[in-house]
Backbone as ProteinMPNN parsed JSONL, in Angstrom:
{"seq_chain_A": "MNRIKEIRKENNITQARLAKYFHVTPDLISKWERGYSNPSISDLHTLAQIFKVSMEYLGGYSNGRDN", "coords_chain_A": {"N_chain_A": [[2.009, -20.287, 2.137], [3.144, -19.877, 4.566], [3.699, -17.522, 5.755], [1.436, -16.63, 6.992], [1.307, -18.255, 9.245], [3.716, -17.496, 10.456], [3.307, -14.722, 11.031], [1.015, -14.887, 12.551], [1.919, -16.243, 14.809], [3.795, -14.371, 15.737], [2.07, -12.472, 16.659], [0.918, -13.716, 18.756], [-1.441, -15.291, 18.437], [-3.652, -17.939, 18.419], [-4.323, -20.808, 16.304], [-6.893, -21.678, 16.722], [-8.193, -19.412, 17.754], [-7.999, -17.643, 15.586], [-9.422, -19.104, 13.721], [-11.952, -19.054, 14.861], [-12.635, -16.386, 14.51], [-12.953, -16.291, 11.744], [-14.997, -18.055, 11.445], [-14.48, -20.731, 10.855], [-12.864, -23.988, 10.893], [-10.063, -24.817, 13.031], [-8.466, -26.566, 11.618], [-8.696, -25.747, 8.949], [-7.322, -23.312, 9.028], [-4.799, -24.3, 9.575], [-4.369, -25.67, 7.175], [-4.219, -23.507, 5.403], [-1.851, -22.376, 6.348], [0.003, -24.367, 5.789], [-0.112, -24.525, 3.1], [-1.878, -26.222, 1.812], [-4.354, -25.4, 1.207], [-5.86, -22.381, 0.108], [-6.573, -19.115, 1.349], [-9.522, -17.243, 0.578], [-9.702, -14.324, -1.536], [-11.036, -12.34, -0.166], [-10.783, -13.275, 2.496], [-8.001, -13.199, 2.695], [-7.596, -10.469, 2.487], [-8.848, -9.638, 4.835], [-7.185, -10.931, 6.727], [-4.827, -9.499, 6.245], [-5.603, -6.974, 7.155], [-6.106, -7.533, 9.872], [-3.536, -8.237, 10.781], [-2.138, -6.043, 10.047], [-0.553, -5.809, 7.703], [0.542, -5.992, 4.249], [-1.456, -7.443, 1.617], [0.042, -8.517, -0.382], [2.393, -9.177, 0.928], [1.508, -11.224, 2.677], [0.75, -13.089, 0.775], [3.155, -13.787, -0.294], [4.295, -12.328, -2.329], [5.729, -10.09, -1.932], [8.347, -8.711, 0.046], [8.089, -6.691, 1.785], [6.301, -5.548, 4.564], [4.482, -3.493, 4.721], [1.228, -2.087, 4.61]], "CA_chain_A": [[1.301, -19.411, 3.067], [3.741, -19.954, 5.889], [3.727, -16.189, 6.358], [0.282, -16.538, 7.891], [1.747, -18.872, 10.496], [4.768, -16.638, 11.022], [2.763, -13.478, 11.593], [0.064, -15.28, 13.594], [2.707, -16.535, 16.009], [4.358, -13.101, 16.205], [0.992, -11.751, 17.332], [0.409, -14.58, 19.828], [-2.81, -15.697, 18.15], [-3.722, -19.368, 18.134], [-5.123, -21.191, 15.147], [-8.285, -21.758, 17.171], [-8.737, -18.05, 17.861], [-8.142, -17.118, 14.234], [-10.515, -19.859, 13.107], [-13.214, -18.563, 15.419], [-12.897, -15.09, 13.873], [-13.403, -16.539, 10.374], [-16.078, -19.036, 11.491], [-14.005, -21.955, 10.215], [-12.185, -24.862, 11.852], [-8.603, -24.631, 13.108], [-7.867, -27.378, 10.567], [-8.599, -24.938, 7.736], [-6.22, -22.367, 9.241], [-3.6, -25.121, 9.407], [-4.204, -25.917, 5.733], [-3.72, -22.252, 4.834], [-0.464, -22.186, 6.758], [0.847, -25.387, 5.167], [-0.238, -24.42, 1.655], [-2.788, -27.227, 1.261], [-5.543, -24.656, 0.817], [-5.579, -20.943, 0.114], [-7.7, -18.268, 1.746], [-10.123, -16.452, -0.497], [-9.188, -12.945, -1.594], [-11.688, -11.627, 0.936], [-10.146, -13.69, 3.74], [-6.628, -12.682, 2.667], [-7.724, -9.037, 2.79], [-9.142, -9.542, 6.268], [-5.957, -11.279, 7.436], [-3.91, -8.362, 6.11], [-6.08, -5.923, 8.047], [-5.907, -7.972, 11.252], [-2.119, -8.222, 11.124], [-1.588, -4.761, 9.606], [0.454, -6.032, 6.669], [-0.056, -5.982, 2.917], [-1.895, -8.717, 1.067], [1.17, -9.007, -1.158], [3.312, -9.807, 1.873], [0.924, -12.495, 3.106], [0.733, -14.012, -0.358], [4.517, -14.111, -0.689], [4.671, -11.571, -3.523], [6.515, -8.945, -1.505], [9.018, -8.895, 1.32], [7.708, -5.564, 2.63], [5.054, -5.783, 5.303], [3.618, -2.315, 4.722], [-0.081, -2.283, 3.988]], "C_chain_A": [[1.899, -19.48, 4.471], [3.888, -18.583, 6.532], [2.534, -15.974, 7.282], [0.676, -17.105, 9.249], [2.761, -17.984, 11.212], [4.175, -15.418, 11.72], [1.725, -13.762, 12.671], [0.805, -15.533, 14.897], [3.332, -15.271, 16.595], [3.334, -12.311, 17.013], [0.329, -12.563, 18.441], [-1.066, -14.928, 19.662], [-2.794, -17.175, 17.794], [-4.519, -19.615, 16.859], [-6.6, -21.219, 15.522], [-8.923, -20.374, 17.239], [-8.962, -17.442, 16.483], [-9.295, -17.811, 13.513], [-11.87, -19.355, 13.584], [-13.608, -17.242, 14.758], [-13.482, -15.294, 12.469], [-14.566, -17.531, 10.293], [-15.729, -20.283, 10.679], [-13.339, -22.822, 11.285], [-10.701, -24.524, 11.911], [-7.873, -25.451, 12.038], [-7.725, -26.587, 9.272], [-7.472, -23.921, 7.867], [-4.894, -23.097, 9.052], [-3.328, -25.397, 7.924], [-3.716, -24.672, 5.016], [-2.229, -22.115, 5.111], [0.485, -23.175, 6.079], [0.751, -25.385, 3.641], [-1.115, -25.474, 1.017], [-4.085, -26.605, 0.763], [-5.173, -23.179, 0.874], [-6.802, -20.169, 0.58], [-8.254, -17.543, 0.521], [-9.498, -15.055, -0.477], [-9.765, -12.137, -0.446], [-11.041, -11.98, 2.274], [-8.706, -13.19, 3.816], [-6.615, -11.193, 3.008], [-7.972, -8.832, 4.281], [-7.919, -9.875, 7.105], [-4.962, -10.126, 7.405], [-4.318, -7.225, 7.041], [-5.844, -6.291, 9.507], [-4.456, -7.796, 11.664], [-1.39, -6.953, 10.677], [-0.37, -4.932, 8.683], [-0.247, -6.005, 5.314], [-0.492, -7.386, 2.51], [-0.747, -9.35, 0.276], [2.186, -9.713, -0.262], [2.772, -11.172, 2.293], [0.95, -13.531, 1.992], [2.12, -14.395, -0.854], [5.002, -13.379, -1.92], [5.541, -10.36, -3.211], [7.175, -9.277, -0.169], [8.711, -7.758, 2.294], [6.372, -5.807, 3.286], [4.06, -4.632, 5.203], [2.317, -2.584, 3.991], [-0.542, -1.042, 3.299]], "O_chain_A": [[1.222, -19.173, 5.452], [4.171, -18.487, 7.726], [2.622, -15.217, 8.249], [0.404, -16.496, 10.284], [2.668, -17.757, 12.418], [4.51, -15.126, 12.868], [1.565, -12.973, 13.602], [0.374, -15.09, 15.962], [3.392, -15.117, 17.815], [3.687, -11.576, 17.935], [-0.691, -12.156, 18.996], [-1.841, -14.869, 20.617], [-2.004, -17.606, 16.954], [-5.278, -18.762, 16.399], [-7.456, -20.828, 14.728], [-10.068, -20.193, 16.824], [-9.986, -16.804, 16.237], [-10.051, -17.173, 12.781], [-12.815, -19.245, 12.803], [-14.785, -17.012, 14.48], [-14.386, -14.569, 12.054], [-15.064, -17.817, 9.204], [-16.549, -20.814, 9.93], [-13.263, -22.428, 12.448], [-10.143, -24.001, 10.946], [-6.785, -25.073, 11.603], [-6.73, -26.744, 8.564], [-6.738, -23.693, 6.906], [-3.972, -22.564, 8.434], [-2.18, -25.357, 7.482], [-2.885, -24.765, 4.113], [-1.447, -21.781, 4.222], [1.645, -22.848, 5.826], [1.445, -26.148, 2.969], [-1.106, -25.616, -0.206], [-4.822, -27.217, -0.01], [-4.269, -22.787, 1.613], [-7.933, -20.524, 0.248], [-7.534, -17.271, -0.439], [-8.846, -14.669, 0.493], [-9.062, -11.34, 0.176], [-10.78, -11.099, 3.092], [-8.241, -12.8, 4.887], [-5.735, -10.718, 3.726], [-7.375, -7.955, 4.906], [-7.635, -9.188, 8.086], [-4.33, -9.813, 8.415], [-3.46, -6.585, 7.649], [-5.426, -5.444, 10.296], [-4.164, -7.28, 12.742], [-0.188, -6.804, 10.896], [0.672, -4.299, 8.857], [-1.476, -5.996, 5.241], [0.039, -8.384, 2.999], [-0.588, -10.571, 0.268], [2.768, -10.725, -0.65], [3.501, -12.164, 2.267], [1.152, -14.718, 2.247], [2.249, -15.24, -1.74], [6.015, -13.761, -2.505], [6.03, -9.687, -4.118], [6.629, -10.028, 0.639], [9.031, -7.845, 3.479], [5.417, -6.226, 2.632], [2.897, -4.797, 5.572], [2.285, -3.205, 2.928], [-1.628, -1.025, 2.719]]}, "name": "protein", "num_of_chains": 1, "seq": "MNRIKEIRKENNITQARLAKYFHVTPDLISKWERGYSNPSISDLHTLAQIFKVSMEYLGGYSNGRDN"}
């Protein structure tokens, strides 16, 4: 899930800010980014909408960012 980190940084969003949006701790966002935990399908969908990319891109199943 390092694409979450990559695109989060491209958009100048901190882990803390993203965590606040999802009502979780920054530690959970860090776990998503390091692959220790995975976002739910619902959270992955929301992330895709926030960053205007496809869920497939965030999940590493596609190299195209188009949503």
